[in-house]
Short mmCIF file of C-alpha atoms and ligand atoms in Angstrom, two decimals:
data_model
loop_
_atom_site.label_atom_id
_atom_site.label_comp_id
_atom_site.label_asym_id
_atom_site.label_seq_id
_atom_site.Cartn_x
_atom_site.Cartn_y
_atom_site.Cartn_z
CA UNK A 62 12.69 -3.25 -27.11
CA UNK A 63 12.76 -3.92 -23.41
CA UNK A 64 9.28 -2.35 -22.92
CA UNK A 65 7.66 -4.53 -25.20
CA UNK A 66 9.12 -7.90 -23.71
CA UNK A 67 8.77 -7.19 -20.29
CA UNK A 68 7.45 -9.96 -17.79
CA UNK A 69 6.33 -7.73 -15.05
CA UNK A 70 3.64 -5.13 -16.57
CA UNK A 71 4.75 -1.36 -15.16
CA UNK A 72 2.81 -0.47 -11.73
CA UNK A 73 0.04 1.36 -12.09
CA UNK A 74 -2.57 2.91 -10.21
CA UNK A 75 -4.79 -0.03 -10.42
CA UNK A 76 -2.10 -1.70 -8.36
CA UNK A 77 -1.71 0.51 -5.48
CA UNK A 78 -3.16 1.64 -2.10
CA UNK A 79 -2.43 4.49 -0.19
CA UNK A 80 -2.34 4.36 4.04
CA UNK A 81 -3.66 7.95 5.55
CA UNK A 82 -4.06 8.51 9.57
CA UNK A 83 -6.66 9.99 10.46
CA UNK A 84 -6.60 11.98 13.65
CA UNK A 85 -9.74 14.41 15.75
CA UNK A 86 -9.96 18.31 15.22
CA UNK A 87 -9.88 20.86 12.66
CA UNK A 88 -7.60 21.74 10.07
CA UNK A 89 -4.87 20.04 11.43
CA UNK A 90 -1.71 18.24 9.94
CA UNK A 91 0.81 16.57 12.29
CA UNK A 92 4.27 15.79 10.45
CA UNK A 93 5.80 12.31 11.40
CA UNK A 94 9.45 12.75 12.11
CA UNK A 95 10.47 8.81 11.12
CA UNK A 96 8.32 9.31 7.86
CA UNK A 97 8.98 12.26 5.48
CA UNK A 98 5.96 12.65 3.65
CA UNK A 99 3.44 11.81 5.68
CA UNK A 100 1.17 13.22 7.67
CA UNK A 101 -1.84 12.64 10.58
CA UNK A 102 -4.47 14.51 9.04
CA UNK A 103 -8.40 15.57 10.95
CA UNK A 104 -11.22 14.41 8.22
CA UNK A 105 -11.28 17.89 6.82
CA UNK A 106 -7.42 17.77 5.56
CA UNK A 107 -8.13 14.06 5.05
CA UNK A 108 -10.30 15.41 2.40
CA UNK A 109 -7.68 17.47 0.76
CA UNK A 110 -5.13 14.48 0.67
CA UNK A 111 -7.34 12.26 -0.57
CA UNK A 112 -7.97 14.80 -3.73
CA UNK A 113 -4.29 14.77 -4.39
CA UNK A 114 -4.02 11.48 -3.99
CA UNK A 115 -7.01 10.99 -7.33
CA UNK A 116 -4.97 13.85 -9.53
CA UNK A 117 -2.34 11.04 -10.49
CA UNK A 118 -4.99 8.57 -10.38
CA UNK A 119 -5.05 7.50 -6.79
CA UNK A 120 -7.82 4.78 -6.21
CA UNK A 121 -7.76 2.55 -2.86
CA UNK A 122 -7.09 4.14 0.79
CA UNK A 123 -6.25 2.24 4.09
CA UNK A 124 -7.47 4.24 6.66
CA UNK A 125 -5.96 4.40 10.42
CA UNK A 126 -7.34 6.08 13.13
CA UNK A 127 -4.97 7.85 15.69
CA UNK A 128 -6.16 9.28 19.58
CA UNK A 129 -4.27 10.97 22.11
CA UNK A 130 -3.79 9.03 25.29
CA UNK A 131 -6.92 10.19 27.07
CA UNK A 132 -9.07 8.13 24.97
CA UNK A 133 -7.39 5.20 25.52
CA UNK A 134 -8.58 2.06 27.79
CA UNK A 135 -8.20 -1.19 28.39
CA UNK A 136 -11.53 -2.15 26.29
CA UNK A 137 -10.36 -0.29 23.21
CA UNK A 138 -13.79 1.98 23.18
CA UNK A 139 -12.55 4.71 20.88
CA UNK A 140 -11.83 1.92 18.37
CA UNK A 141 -15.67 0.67 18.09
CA UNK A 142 -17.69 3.77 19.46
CA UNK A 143 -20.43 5.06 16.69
CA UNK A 144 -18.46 8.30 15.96
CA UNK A 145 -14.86 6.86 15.36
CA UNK A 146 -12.41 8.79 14.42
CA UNK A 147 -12.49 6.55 11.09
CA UNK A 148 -15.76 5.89 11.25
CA UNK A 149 -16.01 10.14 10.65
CA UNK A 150 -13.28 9.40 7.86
CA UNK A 151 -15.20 6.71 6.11
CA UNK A 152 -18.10 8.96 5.96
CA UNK A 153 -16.31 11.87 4.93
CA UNK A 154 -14.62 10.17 1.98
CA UNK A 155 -17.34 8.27 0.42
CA UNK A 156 -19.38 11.65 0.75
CA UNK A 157 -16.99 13.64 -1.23
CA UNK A 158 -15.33 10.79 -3.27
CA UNK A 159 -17.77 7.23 -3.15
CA UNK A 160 -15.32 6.30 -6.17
CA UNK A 161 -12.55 6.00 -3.60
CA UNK A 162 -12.08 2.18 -2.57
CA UNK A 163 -12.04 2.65 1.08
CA UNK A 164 -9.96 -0.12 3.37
CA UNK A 165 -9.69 0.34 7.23
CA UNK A 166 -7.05 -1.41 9.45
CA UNK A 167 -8.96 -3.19 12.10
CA UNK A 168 -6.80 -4.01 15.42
CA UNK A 169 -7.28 -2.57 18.95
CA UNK A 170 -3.47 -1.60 19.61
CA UNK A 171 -3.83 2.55 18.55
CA UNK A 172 -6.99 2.24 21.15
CA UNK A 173 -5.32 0.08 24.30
CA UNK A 174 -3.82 2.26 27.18
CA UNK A 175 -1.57 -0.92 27.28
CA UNK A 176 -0.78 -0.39 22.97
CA UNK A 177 -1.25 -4.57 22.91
CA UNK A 178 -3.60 -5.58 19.63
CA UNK A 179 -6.17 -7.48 21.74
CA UNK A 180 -7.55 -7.00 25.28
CA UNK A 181 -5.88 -8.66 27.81
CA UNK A 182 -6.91 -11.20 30.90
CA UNK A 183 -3.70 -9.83 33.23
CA UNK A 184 -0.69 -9.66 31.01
CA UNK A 185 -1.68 -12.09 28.44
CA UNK A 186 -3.58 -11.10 25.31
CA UNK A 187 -6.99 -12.93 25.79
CA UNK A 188 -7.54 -13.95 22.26
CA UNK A 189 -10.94 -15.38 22.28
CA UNK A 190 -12.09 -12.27 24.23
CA UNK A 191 -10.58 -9.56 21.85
CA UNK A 192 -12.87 -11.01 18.63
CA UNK A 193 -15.92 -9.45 20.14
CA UNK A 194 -14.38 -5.85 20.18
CA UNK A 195 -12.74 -6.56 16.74
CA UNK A 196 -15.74 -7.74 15.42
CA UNK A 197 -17.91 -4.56 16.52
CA UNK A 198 -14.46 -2.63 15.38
CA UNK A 199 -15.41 -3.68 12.22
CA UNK A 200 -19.18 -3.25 12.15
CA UNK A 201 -18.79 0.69 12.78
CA UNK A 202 -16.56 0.43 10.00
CA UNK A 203 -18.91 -1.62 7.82
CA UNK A 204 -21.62 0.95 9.23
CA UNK A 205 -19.93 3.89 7.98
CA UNK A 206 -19.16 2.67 4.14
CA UNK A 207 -16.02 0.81 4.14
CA UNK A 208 -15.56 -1.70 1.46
CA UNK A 209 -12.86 -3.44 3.24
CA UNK A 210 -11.93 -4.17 6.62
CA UNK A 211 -8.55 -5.23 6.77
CA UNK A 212 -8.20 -6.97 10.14
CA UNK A 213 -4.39 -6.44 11.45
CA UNK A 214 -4.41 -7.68 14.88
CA UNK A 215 -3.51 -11.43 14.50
CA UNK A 216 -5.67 -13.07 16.58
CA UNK A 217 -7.41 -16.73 15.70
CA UNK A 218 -10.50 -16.77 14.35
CA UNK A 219 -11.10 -12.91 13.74
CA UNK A 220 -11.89 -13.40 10.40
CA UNK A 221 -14.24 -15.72 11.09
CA UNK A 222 -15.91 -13.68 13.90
CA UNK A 223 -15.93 -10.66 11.64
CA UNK A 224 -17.49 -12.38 8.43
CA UNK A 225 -20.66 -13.69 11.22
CA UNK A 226 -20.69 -10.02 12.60
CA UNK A 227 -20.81 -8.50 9.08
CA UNK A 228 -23.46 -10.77 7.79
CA UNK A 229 -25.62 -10.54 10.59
CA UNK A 230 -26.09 -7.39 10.23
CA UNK A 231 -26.21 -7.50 6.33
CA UNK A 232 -23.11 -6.42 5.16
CA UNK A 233 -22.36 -9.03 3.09
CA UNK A 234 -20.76 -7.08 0.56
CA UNK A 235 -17.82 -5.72 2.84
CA UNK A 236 -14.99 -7.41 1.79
CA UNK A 237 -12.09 -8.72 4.37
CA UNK A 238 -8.52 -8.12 3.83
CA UNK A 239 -6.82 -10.21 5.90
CA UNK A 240 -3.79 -9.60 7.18
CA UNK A 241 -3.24 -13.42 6.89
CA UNK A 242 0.71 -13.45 7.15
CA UNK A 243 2.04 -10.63 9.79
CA UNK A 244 5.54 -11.39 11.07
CA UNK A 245 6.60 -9.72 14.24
CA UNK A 246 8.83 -7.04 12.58
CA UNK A 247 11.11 -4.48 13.51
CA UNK A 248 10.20 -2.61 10.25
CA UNK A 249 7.30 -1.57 12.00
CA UNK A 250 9.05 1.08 14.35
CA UNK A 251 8.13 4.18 12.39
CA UNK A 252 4.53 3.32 12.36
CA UNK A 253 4.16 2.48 16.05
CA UNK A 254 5.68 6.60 15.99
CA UNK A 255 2.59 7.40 13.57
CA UNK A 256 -0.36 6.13 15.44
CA UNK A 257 1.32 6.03 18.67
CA UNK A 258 0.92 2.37 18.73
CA UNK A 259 3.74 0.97 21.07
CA UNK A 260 3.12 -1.91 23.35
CA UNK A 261 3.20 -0.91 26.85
CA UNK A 262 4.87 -4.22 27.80
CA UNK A 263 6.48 -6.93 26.10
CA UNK A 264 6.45 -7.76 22.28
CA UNK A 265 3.78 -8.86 19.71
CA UNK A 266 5.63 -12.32 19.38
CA UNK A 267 2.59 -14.08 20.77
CA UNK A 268 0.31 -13.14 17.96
CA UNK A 269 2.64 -12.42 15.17
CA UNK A 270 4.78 -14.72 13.34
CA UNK A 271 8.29 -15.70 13.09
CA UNK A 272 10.28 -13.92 10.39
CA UNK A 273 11.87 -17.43 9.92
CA UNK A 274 8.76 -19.28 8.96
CA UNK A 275 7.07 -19.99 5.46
CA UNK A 276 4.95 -23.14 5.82
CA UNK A 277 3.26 -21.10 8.78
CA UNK A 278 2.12 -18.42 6.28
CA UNK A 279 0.26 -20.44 3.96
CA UNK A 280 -1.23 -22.33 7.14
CA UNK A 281 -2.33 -19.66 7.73
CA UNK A 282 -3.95 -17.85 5.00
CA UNK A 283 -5.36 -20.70 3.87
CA UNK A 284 -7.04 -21.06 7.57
CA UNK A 285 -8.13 -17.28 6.70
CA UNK A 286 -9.22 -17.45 3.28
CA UNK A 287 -11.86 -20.56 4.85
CA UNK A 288 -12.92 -18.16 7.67
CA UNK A 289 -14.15 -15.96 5.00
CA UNK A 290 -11.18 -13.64 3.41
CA UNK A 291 -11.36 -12.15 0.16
CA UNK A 292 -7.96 -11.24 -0.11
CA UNK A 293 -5.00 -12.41 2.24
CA UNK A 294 -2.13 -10.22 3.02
CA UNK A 295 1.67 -10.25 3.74
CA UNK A 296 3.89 -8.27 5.65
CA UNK A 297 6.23 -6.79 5.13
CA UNK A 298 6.94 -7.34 1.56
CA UNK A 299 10.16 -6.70 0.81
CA UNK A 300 12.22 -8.81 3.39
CA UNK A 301 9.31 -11.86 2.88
CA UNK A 302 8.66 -11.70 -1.16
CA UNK A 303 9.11 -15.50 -1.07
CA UNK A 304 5.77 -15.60 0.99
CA UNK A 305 4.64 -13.43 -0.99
CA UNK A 306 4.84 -15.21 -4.47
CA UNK A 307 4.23 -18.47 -1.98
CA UNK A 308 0.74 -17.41 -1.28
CA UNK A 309 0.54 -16.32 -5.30
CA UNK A 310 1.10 -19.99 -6.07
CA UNK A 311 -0.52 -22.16 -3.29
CA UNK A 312 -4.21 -19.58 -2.83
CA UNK A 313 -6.72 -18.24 -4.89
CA UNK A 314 -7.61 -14.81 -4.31
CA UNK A 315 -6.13 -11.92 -4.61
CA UNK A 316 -2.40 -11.46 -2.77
CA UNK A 317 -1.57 -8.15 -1.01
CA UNK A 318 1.37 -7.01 0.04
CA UNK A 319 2.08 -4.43 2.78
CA UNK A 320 5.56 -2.24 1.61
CA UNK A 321 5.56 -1.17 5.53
CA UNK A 322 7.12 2.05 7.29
CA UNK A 323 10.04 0.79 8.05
CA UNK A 324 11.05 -0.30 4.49
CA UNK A 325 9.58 3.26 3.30
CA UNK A 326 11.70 5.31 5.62
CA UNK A 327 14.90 3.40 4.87
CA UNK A 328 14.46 4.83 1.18
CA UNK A 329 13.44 8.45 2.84
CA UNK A 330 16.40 8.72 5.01
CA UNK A 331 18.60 7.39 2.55
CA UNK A 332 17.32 9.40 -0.53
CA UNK A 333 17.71 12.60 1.94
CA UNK A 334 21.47 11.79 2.30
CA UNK A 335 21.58 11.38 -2.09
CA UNK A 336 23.19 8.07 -1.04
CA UNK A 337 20.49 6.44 -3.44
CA UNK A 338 17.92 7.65 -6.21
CA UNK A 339 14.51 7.62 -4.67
CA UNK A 340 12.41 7.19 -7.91
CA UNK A 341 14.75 4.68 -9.04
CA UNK A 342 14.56 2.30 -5.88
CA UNK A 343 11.27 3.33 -5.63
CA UNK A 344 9.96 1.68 -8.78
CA UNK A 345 12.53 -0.97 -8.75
CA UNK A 346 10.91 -2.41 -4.92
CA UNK A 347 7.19 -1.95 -6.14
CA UNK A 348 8.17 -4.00 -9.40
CA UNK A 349 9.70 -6.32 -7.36
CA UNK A 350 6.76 -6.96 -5.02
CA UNK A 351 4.52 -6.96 -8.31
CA UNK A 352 7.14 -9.25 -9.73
CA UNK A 353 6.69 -11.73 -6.64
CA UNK A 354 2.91 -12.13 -7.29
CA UNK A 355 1.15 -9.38 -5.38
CA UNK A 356 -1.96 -7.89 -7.31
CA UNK A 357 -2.42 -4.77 -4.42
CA UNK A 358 0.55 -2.88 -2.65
CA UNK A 359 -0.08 -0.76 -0.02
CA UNK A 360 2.89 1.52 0.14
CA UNK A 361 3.48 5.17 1.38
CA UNK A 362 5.32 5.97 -1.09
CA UNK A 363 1.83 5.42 -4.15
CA UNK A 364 0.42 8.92 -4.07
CA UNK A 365 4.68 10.05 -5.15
CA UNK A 366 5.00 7.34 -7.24
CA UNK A 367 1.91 8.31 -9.02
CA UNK A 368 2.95 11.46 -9.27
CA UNK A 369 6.44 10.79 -10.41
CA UNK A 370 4.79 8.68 -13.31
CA UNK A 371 2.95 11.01 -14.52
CA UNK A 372 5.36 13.27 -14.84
CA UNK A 373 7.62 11.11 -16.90
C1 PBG B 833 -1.62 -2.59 13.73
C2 PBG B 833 -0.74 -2.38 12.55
C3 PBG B 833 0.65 -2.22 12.48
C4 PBG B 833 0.94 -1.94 11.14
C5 PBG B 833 -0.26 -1.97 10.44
N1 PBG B 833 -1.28 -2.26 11.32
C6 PBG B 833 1.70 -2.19 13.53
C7 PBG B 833 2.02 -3.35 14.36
O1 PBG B 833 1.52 -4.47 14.20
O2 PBG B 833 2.81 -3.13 15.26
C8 PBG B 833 2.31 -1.65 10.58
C9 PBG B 833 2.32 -0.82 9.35
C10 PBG B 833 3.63 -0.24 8.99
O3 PBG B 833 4.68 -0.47 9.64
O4 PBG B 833 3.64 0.50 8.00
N2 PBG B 833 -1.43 -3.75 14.43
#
């Protein structure tokens, strides 16, 4: 009886997008302490996690590139250079799998020796400046066979910059994710672990938004969806699902929603205790962020869930 009057259809595959990091060498597979499950993979494992990821009927990657520290500089070169580390991903993916919907985070702060999102004029991030190297970020990306960038950094105008760069060069069928609304959250601590990612100095404050605002967040993917987004983002989802069903309501493209490390590790490191039952939380938050008006989650946790599904 409940099945056939439910509100919120069941998350599926269709709904759901799977973050990998992508890191250089061979046949390597680095284990994240602060993230059970998940790994830094080189493009050849890549390959093998993205199969698994299709057997329960995986569809849509994000794709984040990790370097150690000697390839880091104050221009953020490794993020735009031909060969990228996800530039080889890209590549590598839609070789073996061109059914895979590839998206690839675009922001400079894995690449910076300083760990900041933008390059900086002193210690202040020099917005206008940083769109260049964002912009060619995304190009390599475009280059290599993304279908989405998904610009992360927060600076004005990127997505603007980036829809000139991309059709200039004629990739007018990339699409842009925006990461439209991107609070300044501590539930991002287990991800600045993964791709070694922490500022060097300070906080993100200046780019990212207050967790207290709302209005802000459709300001500002409505600014974003005029500079040329196909899809605007929030995150995190689960502390900000009011945004989330706000942006549902007030826009007109699709709504994403970004179920972040922090809020995935909280259910890993409780589940590991038995204090909760993963599954069960599990589906209950990604019907919840379904329920709030989000047509695309990107959660760790998809490729499980999938697989959990299927097994039911
Ligand atoms: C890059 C970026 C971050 C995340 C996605 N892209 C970290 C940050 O802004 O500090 C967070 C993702 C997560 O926590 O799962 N700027």
């Amino acid at each position: 009886m409940r099945d056939i009057i439910r509100e919120t259809p069941s998350v599926t595959a269709d709904d759901l997008v799977q973050p990998f990091f992508v890191i250089d060498g061979k046949n390597k597979s680095e284990t994240i302490a602060s993230m059970p499950g998940i790994a830094r993979h080189s493009v050849d494992r890549l390959i093998k996690a993205a199969a698994e990821f299709q057997k329960p009927g995986g569809k849509a990657v994000l794709l984040f590139g990790v370097v150690d520290s000697s390839q880091k500089n104050s221009k953020a070169s490794a993020a735009y250079s031909k060969d990228s580390i996800v530039a080889k991903a890209i590549k590598a993916i839609k070789k073996e799998f061109p059914q895979i919907i590839v998206f690839t985070d675009v922001c400079l702060c894995a690449y910076t020796d300083h760990g900041h999102c933008g390059v900086l004029k002193g210690r202040i991030i020099d917005n206008d400046a940083s769109l260049e190297f964002l912009s060619r970020m995304a190009l390599t990306h475009a280059d290599a066979g993304a279908d989405f960038v998904a610009p992360s950094d927060m600076m004005d105008f990127r997505v603007k910059a980036i829809r000139e760069a991309l059709a200039k060069s004629g990739h007018e069928n990339t699409g842009i994710l925006s990461y439209a609304v991107k609070y300044a959250s501590a539930f991002y601590g287990p991800f600045r672990e993964a791709a070694d990612s922490v500022p060097q100095f300070g906080d993100r404050k200046t780019y990212q938004m207050d967790p207290a605002n709302k209005r802000e967040a459709l300001k500002e993917a409505l600014k974003d969806i005029k500079e040329g987004a196909d899809m605007v983002m929030v995150k995190p989802a689960l502390a900000y699902l009011d945004v989330v069903h706000l942006l549902k309501e007030k826009t007109n493209v699709p709504v994403a929603a970004y179920n972040v490390s922090g809020e995935y590790s909280m259910v890993k490191a409780a589940a590991a205790k038995h204090w909760i039952d993963e599954r069960a939380v599990t589906s209950e938050i990604l019907t919840s962020i379904k329920r709030a008006g989000a047509d695309l989650i990107i959660t760790y946790h998809a490729q499980e869930y999938l697989t959990w599904q299927k097994r039911k």
